[in-house]
PDB file of C-alpha atoms and ligand atoms in Angstrom:
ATOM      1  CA  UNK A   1     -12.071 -29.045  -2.439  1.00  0.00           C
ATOM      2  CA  UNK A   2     -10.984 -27.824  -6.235  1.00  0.00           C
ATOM      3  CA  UNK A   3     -12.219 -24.730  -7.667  1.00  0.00           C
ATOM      4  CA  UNK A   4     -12.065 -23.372 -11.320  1.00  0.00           C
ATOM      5  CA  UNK A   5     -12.294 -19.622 -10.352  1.00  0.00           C
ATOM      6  CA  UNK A   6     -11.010 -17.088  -7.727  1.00  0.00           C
ATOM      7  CA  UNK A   7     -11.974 -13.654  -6.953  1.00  0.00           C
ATOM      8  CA  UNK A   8      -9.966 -11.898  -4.583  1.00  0.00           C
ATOM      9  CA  UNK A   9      -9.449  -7.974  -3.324  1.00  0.00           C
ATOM     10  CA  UNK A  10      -6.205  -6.409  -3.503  1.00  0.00           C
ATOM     11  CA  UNK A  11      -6.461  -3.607  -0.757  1.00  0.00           C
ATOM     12  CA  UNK A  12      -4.156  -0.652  -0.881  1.00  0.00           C
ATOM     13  CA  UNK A  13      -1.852  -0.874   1.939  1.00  0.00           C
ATOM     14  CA  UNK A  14      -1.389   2.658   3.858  1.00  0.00           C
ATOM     15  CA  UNK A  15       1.593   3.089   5.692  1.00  0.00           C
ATOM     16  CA  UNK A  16       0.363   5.540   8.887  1.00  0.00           C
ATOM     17  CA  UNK A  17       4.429   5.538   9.403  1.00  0.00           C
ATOM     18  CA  UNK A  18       7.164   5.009   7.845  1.00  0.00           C
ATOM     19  CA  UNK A  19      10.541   4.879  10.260  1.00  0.00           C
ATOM     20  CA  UNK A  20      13.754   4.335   8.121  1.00  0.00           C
ATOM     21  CA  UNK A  21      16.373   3.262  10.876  1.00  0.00           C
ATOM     22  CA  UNK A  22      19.074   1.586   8.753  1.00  0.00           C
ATOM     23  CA  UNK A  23      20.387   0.575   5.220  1.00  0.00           C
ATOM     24  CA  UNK A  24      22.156  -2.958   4.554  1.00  0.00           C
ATOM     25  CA  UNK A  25      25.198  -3.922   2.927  1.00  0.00           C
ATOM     26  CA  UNK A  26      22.731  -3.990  -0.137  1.00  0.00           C
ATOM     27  CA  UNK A  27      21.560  -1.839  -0.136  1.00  0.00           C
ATOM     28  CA  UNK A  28      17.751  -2.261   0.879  1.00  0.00           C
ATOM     29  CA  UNK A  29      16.640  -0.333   3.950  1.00  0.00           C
ATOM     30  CA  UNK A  30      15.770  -1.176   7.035  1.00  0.00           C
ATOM     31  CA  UNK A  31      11.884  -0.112   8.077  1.00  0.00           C
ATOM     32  CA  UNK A  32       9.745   0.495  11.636  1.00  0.00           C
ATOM     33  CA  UNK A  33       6.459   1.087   9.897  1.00  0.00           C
ATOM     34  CA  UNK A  34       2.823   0.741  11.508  1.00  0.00           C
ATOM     35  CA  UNK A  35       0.656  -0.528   8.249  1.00  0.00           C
ATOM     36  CA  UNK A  36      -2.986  -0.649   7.752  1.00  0.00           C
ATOM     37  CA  UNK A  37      -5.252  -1.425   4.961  1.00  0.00           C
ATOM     38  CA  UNK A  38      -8.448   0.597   3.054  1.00  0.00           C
ATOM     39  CA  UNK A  39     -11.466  -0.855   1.880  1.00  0.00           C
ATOM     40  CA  UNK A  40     -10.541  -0.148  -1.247  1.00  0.00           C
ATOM     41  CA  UNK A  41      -8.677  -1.831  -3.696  1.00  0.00           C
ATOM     42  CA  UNK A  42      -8.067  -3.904  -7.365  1.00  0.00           C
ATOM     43  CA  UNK A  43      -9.279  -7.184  -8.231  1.00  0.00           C
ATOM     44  CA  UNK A  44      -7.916  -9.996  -9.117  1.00  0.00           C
ATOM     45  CA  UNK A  45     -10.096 -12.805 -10.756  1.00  0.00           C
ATOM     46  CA  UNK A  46      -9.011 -15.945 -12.221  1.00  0.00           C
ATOM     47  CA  UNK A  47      -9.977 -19.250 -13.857  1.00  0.00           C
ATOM     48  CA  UNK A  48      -8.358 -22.401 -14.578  1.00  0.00           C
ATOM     49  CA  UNK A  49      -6.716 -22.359 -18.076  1.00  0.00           C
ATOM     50  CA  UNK A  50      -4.215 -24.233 -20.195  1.00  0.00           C
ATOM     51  CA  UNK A  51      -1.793 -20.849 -20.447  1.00  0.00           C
ATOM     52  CA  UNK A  52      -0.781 -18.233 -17.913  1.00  0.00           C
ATOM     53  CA  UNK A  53      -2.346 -14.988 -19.142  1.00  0.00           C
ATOM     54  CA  UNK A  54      -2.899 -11.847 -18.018  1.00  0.00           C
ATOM     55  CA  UNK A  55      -5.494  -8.657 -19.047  1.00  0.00           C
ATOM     56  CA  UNK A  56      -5.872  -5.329 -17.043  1.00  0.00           C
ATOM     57  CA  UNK A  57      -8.970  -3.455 -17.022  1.00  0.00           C
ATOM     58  CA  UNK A  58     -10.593  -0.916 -14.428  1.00  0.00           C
ATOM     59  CA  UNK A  59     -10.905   2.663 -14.715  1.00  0.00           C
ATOM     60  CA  UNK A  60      -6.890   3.706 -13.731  1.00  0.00           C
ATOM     61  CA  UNK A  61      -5.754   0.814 -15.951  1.00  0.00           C
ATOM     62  CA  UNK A  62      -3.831   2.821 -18.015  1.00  0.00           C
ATOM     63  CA  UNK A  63       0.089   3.105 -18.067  1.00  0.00           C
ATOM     64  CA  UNK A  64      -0.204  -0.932 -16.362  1.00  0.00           C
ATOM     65  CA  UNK A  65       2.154  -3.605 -17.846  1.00  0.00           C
ATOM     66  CA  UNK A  66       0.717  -6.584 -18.972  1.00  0.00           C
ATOM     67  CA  UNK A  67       3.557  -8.455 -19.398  1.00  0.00           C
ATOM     68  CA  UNK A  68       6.414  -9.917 -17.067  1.00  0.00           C
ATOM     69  CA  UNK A  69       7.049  -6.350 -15.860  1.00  0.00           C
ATOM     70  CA  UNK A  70       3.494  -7.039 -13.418  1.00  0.00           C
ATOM     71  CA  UNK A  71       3.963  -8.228 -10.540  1.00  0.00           C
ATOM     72  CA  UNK A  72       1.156 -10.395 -11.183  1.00  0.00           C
ATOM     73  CA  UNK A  73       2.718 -12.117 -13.474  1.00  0.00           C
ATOM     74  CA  UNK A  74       6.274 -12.669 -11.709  1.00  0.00           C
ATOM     75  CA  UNK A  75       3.952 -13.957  -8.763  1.00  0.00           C
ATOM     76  CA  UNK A  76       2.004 -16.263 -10.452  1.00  0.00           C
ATOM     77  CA  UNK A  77       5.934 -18.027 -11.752  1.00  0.00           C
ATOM     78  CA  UNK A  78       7.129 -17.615  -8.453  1.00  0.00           C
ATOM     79  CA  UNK A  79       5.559 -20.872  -7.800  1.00  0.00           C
ATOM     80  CA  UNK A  80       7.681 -22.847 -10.030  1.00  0.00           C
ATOM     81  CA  UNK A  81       4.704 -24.616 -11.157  1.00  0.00           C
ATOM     82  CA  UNK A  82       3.819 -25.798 -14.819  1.00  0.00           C
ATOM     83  CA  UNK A  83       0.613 -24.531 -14.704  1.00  0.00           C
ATOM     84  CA  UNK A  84      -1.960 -22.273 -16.667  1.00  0.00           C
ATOM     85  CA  UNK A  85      -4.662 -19.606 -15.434  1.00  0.00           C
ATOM     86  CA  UNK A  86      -6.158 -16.902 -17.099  1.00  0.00           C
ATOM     87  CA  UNK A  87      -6.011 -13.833 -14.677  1.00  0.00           C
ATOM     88  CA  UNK A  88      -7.448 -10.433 -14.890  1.00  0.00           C
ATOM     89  CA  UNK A  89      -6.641  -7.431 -12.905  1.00  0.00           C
ATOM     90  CA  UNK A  90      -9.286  -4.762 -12.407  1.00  0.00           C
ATOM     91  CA  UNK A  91      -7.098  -1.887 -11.819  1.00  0.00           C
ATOM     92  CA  UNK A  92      -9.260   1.111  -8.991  1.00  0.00           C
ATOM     93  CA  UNK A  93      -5.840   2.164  -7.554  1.00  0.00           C
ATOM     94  CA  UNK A  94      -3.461   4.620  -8.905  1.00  0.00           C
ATOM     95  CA  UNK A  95       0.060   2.247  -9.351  1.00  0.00           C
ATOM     96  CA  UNK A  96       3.686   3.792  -8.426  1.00  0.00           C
ATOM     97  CA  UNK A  97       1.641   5.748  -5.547  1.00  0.00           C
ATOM     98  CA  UNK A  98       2.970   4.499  -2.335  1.00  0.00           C
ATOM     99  CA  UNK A  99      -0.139   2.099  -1.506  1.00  0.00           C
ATOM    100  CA  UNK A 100       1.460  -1.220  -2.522  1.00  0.00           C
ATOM    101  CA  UNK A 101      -0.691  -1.636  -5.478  1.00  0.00           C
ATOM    102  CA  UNK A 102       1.557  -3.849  -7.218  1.00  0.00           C
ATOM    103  CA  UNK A 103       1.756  -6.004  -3.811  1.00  0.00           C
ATOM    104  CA  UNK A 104      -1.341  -5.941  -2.811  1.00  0.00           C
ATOM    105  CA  UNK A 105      -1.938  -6.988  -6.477  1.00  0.00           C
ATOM    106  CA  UNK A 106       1.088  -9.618  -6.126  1.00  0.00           C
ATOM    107  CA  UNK A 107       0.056 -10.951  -2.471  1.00  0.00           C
ATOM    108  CA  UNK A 108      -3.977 -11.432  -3.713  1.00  0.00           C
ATOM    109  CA  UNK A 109      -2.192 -13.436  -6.871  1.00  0.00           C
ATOM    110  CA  UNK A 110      -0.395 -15.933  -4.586  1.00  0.00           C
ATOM    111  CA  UNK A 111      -3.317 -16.481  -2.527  1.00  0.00           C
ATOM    112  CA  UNK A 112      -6.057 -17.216  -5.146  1.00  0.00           C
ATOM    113  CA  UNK A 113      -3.458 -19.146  -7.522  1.00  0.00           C
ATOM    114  CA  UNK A 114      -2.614 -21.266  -4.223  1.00  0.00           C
ATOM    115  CA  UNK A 115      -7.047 -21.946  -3.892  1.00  0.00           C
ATOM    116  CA  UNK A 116      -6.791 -22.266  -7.895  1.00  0.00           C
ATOM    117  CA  UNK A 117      -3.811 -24.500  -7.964  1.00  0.00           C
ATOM    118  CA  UNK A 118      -4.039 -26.579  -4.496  1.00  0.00           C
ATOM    119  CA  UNK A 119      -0.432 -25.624  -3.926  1.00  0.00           C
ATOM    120  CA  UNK A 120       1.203 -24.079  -1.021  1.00  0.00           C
ATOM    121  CA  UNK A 121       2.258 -20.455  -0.930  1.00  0.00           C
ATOM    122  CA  UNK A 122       6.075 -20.054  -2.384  1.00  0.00           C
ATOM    123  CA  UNK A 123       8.749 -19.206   0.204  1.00  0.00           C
ATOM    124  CA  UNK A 124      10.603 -15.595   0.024  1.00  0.00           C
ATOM    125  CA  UNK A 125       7.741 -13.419  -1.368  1.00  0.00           C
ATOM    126  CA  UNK A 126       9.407 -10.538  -0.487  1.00  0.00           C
ATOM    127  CA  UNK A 127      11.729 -11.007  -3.425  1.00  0.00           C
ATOM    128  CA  UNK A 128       8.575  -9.536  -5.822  1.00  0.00           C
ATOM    129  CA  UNK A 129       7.851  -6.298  -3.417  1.00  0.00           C
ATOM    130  CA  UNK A 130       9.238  -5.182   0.234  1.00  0.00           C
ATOM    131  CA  UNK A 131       4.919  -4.698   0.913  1.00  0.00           C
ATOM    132  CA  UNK A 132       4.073  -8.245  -0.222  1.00  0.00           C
ATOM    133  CA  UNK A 133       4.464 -10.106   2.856  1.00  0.00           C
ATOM    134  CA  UNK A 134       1.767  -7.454   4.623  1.00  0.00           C
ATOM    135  CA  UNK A 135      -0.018  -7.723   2.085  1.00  0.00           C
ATOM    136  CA  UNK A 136      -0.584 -11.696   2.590  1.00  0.00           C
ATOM    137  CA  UNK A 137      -2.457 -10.469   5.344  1.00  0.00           C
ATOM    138  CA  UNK A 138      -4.565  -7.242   4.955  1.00  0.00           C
ATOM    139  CA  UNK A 139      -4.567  -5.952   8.848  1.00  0.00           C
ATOM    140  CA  UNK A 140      -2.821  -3.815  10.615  1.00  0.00           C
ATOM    141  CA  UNK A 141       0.321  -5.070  11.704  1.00  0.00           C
ATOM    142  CA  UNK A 142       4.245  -3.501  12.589  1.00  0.00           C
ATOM    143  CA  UNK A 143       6.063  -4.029   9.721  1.00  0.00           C
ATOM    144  CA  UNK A 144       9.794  -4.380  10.512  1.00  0.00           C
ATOM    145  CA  UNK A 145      13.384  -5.303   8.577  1.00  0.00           C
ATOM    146  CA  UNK A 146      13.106  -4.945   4.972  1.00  0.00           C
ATOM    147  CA  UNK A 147       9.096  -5.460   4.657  1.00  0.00           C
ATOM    148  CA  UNK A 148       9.829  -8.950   5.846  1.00  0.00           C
ATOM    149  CA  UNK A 149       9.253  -8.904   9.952  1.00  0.00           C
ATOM    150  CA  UNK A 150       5.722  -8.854  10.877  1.00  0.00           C
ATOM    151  CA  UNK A 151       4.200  -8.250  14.249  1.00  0.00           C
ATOM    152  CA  UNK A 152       0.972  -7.826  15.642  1.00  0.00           C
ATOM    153  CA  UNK A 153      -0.252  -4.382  17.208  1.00  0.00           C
ATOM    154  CA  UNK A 154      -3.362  -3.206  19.783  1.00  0.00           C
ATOM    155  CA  UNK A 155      -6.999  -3.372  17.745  1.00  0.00           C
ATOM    156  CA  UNK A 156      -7.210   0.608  15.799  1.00  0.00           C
ATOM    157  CA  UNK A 157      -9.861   2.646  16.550  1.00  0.00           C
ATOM    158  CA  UNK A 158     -11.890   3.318  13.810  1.00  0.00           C
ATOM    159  CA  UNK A 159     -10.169   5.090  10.950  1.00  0.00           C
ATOM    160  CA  UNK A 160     -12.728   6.893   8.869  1.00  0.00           C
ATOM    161  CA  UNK A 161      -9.958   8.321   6.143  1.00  0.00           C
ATOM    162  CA  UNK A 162      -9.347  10.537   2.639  1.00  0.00           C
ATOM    163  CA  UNK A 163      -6.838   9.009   0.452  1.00  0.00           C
ATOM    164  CA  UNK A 164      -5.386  11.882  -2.341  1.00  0.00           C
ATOM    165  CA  UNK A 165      -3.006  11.082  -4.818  1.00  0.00           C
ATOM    166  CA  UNK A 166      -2.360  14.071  -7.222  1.00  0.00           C
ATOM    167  CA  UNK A 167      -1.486  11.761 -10.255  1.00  0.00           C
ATOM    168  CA  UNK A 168       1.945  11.833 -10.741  1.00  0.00           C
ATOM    169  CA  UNK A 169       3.335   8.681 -10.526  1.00  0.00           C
ATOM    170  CA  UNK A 170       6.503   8.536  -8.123  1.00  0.00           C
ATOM    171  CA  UNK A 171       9.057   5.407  -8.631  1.00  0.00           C
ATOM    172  CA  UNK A 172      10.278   4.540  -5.122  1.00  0.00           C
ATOM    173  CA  UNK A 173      14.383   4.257  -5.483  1.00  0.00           C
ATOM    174  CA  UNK A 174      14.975   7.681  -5.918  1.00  0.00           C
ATOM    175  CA  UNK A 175      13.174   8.379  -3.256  1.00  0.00           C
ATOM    176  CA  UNK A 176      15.183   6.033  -0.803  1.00  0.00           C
ATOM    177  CA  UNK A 177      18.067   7.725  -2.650  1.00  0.00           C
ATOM    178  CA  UNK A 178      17.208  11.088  -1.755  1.00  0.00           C
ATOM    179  CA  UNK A 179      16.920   9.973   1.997  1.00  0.00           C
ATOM    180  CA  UNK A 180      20.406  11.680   3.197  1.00  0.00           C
ATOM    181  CA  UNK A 181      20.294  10.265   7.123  1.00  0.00           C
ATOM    182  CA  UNK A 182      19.711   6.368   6.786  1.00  0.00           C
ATOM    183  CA  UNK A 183      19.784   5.902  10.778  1.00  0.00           C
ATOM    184  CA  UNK A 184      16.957   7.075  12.309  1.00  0.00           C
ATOM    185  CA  UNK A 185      14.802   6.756  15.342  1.00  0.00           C
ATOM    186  CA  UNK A 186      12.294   3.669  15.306  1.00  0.00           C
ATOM    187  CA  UNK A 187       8.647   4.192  15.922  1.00  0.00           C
ATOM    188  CA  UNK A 188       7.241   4.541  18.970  1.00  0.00           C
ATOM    189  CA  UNK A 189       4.965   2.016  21.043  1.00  0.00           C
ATOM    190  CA  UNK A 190       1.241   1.842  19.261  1.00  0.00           C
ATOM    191  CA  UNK A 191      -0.911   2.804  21.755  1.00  0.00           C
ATOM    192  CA  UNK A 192      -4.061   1.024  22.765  1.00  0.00           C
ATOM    193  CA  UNK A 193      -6.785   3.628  22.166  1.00  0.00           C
ATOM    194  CA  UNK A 194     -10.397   3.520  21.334  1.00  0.00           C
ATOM    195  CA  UNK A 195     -10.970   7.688  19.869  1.00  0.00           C
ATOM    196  CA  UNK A 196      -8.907   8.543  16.524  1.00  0.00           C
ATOM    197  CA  UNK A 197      -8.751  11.995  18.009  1.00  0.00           C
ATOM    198  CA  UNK A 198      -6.203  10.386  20.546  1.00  0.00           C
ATOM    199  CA  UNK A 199      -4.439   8.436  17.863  1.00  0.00           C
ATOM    200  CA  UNK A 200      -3.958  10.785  15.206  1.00  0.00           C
ATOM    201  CA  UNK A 201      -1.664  12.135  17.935  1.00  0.00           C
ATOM    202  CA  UNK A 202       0.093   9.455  18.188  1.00  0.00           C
ATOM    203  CA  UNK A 203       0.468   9.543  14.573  1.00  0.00           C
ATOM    204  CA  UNK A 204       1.777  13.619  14.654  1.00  0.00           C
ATOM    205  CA  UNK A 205       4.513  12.015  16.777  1.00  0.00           C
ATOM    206  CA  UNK A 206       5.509   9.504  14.817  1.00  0.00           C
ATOM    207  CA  UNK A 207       7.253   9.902  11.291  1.00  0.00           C
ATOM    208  CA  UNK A 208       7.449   8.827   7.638  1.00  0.00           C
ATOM    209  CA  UNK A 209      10.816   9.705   6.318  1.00  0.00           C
ATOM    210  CA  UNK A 210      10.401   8.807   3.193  1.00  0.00           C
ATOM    211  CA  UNK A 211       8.305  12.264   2.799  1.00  0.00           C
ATOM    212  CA  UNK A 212      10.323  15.056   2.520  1.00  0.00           C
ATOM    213  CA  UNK A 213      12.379  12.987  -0.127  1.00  0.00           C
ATOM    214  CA  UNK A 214       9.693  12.585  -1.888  1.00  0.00           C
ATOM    215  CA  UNK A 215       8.402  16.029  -1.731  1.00  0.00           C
ATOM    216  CA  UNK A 216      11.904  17.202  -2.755  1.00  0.00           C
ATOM    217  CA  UNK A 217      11.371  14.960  -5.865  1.00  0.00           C
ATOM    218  CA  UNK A 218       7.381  15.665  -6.776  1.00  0.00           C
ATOM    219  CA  UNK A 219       6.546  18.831  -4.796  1.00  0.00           C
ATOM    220  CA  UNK A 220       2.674  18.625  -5.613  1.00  0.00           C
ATOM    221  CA  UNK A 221       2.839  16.160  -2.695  1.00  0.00           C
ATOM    222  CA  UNK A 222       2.575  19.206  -0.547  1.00  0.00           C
ATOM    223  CA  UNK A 223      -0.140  19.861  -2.291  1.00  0.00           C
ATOM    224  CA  UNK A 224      -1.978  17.146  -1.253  1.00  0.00           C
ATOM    225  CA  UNK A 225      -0.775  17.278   1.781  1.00  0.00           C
ATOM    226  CA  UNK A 226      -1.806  20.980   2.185  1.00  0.00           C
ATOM    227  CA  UNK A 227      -5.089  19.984   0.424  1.00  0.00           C
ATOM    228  CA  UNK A 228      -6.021  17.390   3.673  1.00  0.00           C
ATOM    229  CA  UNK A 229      -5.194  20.621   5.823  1.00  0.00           C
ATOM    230  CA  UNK A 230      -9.067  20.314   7.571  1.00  0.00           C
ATOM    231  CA  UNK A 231      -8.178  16.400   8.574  1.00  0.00           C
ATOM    232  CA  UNK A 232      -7.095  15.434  12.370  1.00  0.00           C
ATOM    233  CA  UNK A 233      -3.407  14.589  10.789  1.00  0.00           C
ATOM    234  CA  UNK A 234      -2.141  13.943   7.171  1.00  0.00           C
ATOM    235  CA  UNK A 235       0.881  12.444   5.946  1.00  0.00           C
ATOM    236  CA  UNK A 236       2.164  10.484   2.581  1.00  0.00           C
ATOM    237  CA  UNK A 237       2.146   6.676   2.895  1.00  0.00           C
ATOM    238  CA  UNK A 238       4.796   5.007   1.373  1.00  0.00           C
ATOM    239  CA  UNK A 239       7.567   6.263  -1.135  1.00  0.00           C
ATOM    240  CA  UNK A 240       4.664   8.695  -2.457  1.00  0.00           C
ATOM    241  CA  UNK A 241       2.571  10.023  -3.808  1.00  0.00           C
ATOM    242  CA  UNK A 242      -0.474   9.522  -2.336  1.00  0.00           C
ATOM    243  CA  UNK A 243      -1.424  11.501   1.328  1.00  0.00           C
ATOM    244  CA  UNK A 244      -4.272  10.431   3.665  1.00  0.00           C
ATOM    245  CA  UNK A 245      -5.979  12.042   6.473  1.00  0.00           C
ATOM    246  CA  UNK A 246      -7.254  10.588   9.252  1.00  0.00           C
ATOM    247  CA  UNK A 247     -10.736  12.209  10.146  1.00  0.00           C
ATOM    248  CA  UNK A 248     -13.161  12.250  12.838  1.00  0.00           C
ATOM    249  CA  UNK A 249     -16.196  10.093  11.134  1.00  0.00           C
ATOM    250  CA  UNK A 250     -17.017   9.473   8.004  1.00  0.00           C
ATOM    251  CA  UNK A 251     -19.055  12.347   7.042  1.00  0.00           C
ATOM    252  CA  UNK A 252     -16.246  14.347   7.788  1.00  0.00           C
ATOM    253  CA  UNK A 253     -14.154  12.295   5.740  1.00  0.00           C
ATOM    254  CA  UNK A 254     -16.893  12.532   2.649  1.00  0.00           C
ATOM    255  CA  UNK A 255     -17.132  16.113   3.021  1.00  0.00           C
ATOM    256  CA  UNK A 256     -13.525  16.982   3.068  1.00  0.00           C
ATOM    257  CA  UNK A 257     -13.229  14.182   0.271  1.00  0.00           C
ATOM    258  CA  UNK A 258     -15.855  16.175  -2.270  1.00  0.00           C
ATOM    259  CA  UNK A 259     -14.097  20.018  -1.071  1.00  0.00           C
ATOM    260  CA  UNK A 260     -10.897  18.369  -2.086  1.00  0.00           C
ATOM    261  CA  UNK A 261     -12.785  16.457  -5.796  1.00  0.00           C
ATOM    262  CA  UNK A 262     -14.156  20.097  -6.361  1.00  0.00           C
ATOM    263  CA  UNK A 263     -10.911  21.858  -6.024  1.00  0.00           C
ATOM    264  CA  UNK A 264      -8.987  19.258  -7.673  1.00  0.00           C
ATOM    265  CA  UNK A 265     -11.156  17.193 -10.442  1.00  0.00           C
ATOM    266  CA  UNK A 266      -7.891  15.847 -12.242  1.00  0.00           C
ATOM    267  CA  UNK A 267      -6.506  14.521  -7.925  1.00  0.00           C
ATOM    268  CA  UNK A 268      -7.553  10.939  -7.434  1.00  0.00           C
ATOM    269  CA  UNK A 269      -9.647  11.222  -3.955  1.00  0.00           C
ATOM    270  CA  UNK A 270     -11.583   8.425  -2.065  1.00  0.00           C
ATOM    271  CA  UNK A 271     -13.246   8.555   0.892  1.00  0.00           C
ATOM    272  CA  UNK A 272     -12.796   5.452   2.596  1.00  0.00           C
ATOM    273  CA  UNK A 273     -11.662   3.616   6.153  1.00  0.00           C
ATOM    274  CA  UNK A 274      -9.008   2.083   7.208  1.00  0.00           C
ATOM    275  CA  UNK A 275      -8.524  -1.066   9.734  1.00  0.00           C
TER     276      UNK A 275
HETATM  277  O1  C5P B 301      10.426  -4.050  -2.910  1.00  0.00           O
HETATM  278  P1  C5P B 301       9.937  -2.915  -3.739  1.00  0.00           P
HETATM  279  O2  C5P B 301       9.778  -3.261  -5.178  1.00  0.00           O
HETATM  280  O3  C5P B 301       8.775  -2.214  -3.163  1.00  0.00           O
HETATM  281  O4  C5P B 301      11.122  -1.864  -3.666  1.00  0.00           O
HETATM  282  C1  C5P B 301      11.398  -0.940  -4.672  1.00  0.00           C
HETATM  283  C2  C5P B 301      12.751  -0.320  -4.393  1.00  0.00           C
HETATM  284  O5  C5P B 301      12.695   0.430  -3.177  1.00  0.00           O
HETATM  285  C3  C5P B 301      13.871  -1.304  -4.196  1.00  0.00           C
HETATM  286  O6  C5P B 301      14.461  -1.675  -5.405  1.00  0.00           O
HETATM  287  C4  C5P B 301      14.849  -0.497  -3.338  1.00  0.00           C
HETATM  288  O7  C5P B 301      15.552   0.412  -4.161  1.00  0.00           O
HETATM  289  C5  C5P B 301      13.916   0.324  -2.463  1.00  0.00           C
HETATM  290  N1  C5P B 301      13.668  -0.302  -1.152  1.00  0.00           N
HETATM  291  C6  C5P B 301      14.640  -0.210  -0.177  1.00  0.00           C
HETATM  292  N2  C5P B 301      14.425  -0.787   1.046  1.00  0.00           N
HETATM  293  C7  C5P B 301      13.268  -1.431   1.313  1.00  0.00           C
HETATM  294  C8  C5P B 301      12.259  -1.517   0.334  1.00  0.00           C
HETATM  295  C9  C5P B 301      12.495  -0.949  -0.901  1.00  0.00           C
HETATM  296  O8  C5P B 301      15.697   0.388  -0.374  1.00  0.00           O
HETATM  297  N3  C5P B 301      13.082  -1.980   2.514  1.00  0.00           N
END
């Protein structure tokens, strides 16, 4: 079946943890991460057109490149194909914040252009972003290698969640930079368990190295951090900035969510869940 138009969310991506256990000849580090996905995220819509285009809009569309920088863009040519769409990217997540945006952007871009285009999805598409191949498929999953070895994991409990990032935007090499001890202990076996109580434990025990890095580099991330203080367990996803906390059920997480707004109007703060 052909279609002329495709409409498609780009979750953020929250790393729950982030093992670093290696580096590689080049460079690129080797990861033991367990990755979920909010029900947040952009959109991506397109329609068939002669040209490849692309316009950003959305309320934290500012500061977004529009041209080959986006990782919209770079995906859509990644499929060697000579053909046109007109694409527009509705920008609700902060970018450079440690929640894949641009991947989750990227990964929603190859799957609507390959409905748009009747093509097959390009091979290697974790040349555009480490998160990309996750991002193919929003779920959580054990994310292993360089972004690029996927596994699946026991069913989450439910996740009811506060995502904060502070607004400052955090670029993610010189936060793998500022990583001293490269080898480091993988994760730990996901447990199968029904209460988040039990697995924001589990969490506790596990790590994301990438955070004290980052904090070292942007220390309002302990701010945030500090900030999700009344949550079961909070930790930065990603390379930074942005924190989450896990949380009992979701009125907990709207109520910590609007103490946080009110103490923080300029902090970007979402209650949401995660699966
Ligand atoms: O792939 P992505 O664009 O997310 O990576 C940004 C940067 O983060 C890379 O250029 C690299 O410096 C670092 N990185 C890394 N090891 C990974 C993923 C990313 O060193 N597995």
């Amino acid at each position: 079946m052909t279609v002329n138009s495709v409409r498609r969310t780009a979750r953020a991506k929250v790393n729950l943890t982030l093992h670093v256990t290696g580096q590689r000849a080049d460079g690129y580090h080797l990861l033991d991460s367990l990755v979920c996905f909010a029900a947040i995220g952009d959109f991506i819509d397109m329609r068939e057109a002669d040209a490849l285009s692309l316009s950003v809009d959305g309320p934290l569309a500012a500061g977004v490149p529009t041209d080959e920088r986006n990782l919209v863009l770079q995906a859509a040519r990644s499929f060697g194909a000579d053909k046109g769409a007109a694409i527009n990217l509705s920008k609700h997540l902060p970018h450079a914040a440690g929640i894949g945006g641009g991947s989750a952007d990227a990964a929603a871009t190859l799957l609507a252009l390959a409905e748009l285009w009747d093509l097959p999805l390009p091979e290697d598409v974790v040349r555009l972003g480490a998160d990309v191949p996750v991002c193919l498929s929003p779920m959580a999953l054990r994310m292993r290698g360089v972004g690029d070895e996927l596994s699946v994991v026991p069913p989450l409990p439910e996740l009811p969640a506060v995502l904060v990032n502070p607004r400052v935007a955090v670029e993610t090499p010189p936060v793998f930079k500022a990583l001293t001890q490269k080898e480091n202990a993988p994760m730990g076996v996901v447990p199968e368990c029904a209460e988040v109580g039990v697995f924001a434990k589990w969490c506790a025990e596990q790590r994301n190295d990438l955070q004290a890095p980052a904090i070292s580099i942007e220390p309002t991330i302990q701010d945030a951090l500090d900030a999700l203080e009344p949550a079961l367990f909070a930790r930065m996803s990603g390379s930074g900035a942005t924190c989450f906390g896990l949380c009992e059920n979701t009125d907990s997480a709207k109520e910590l969510a609007k103490t946080i707004r009110a103490k923080h109007p300029d902090w970007w703060v979402v209650a949401t869940n995660f699966s």
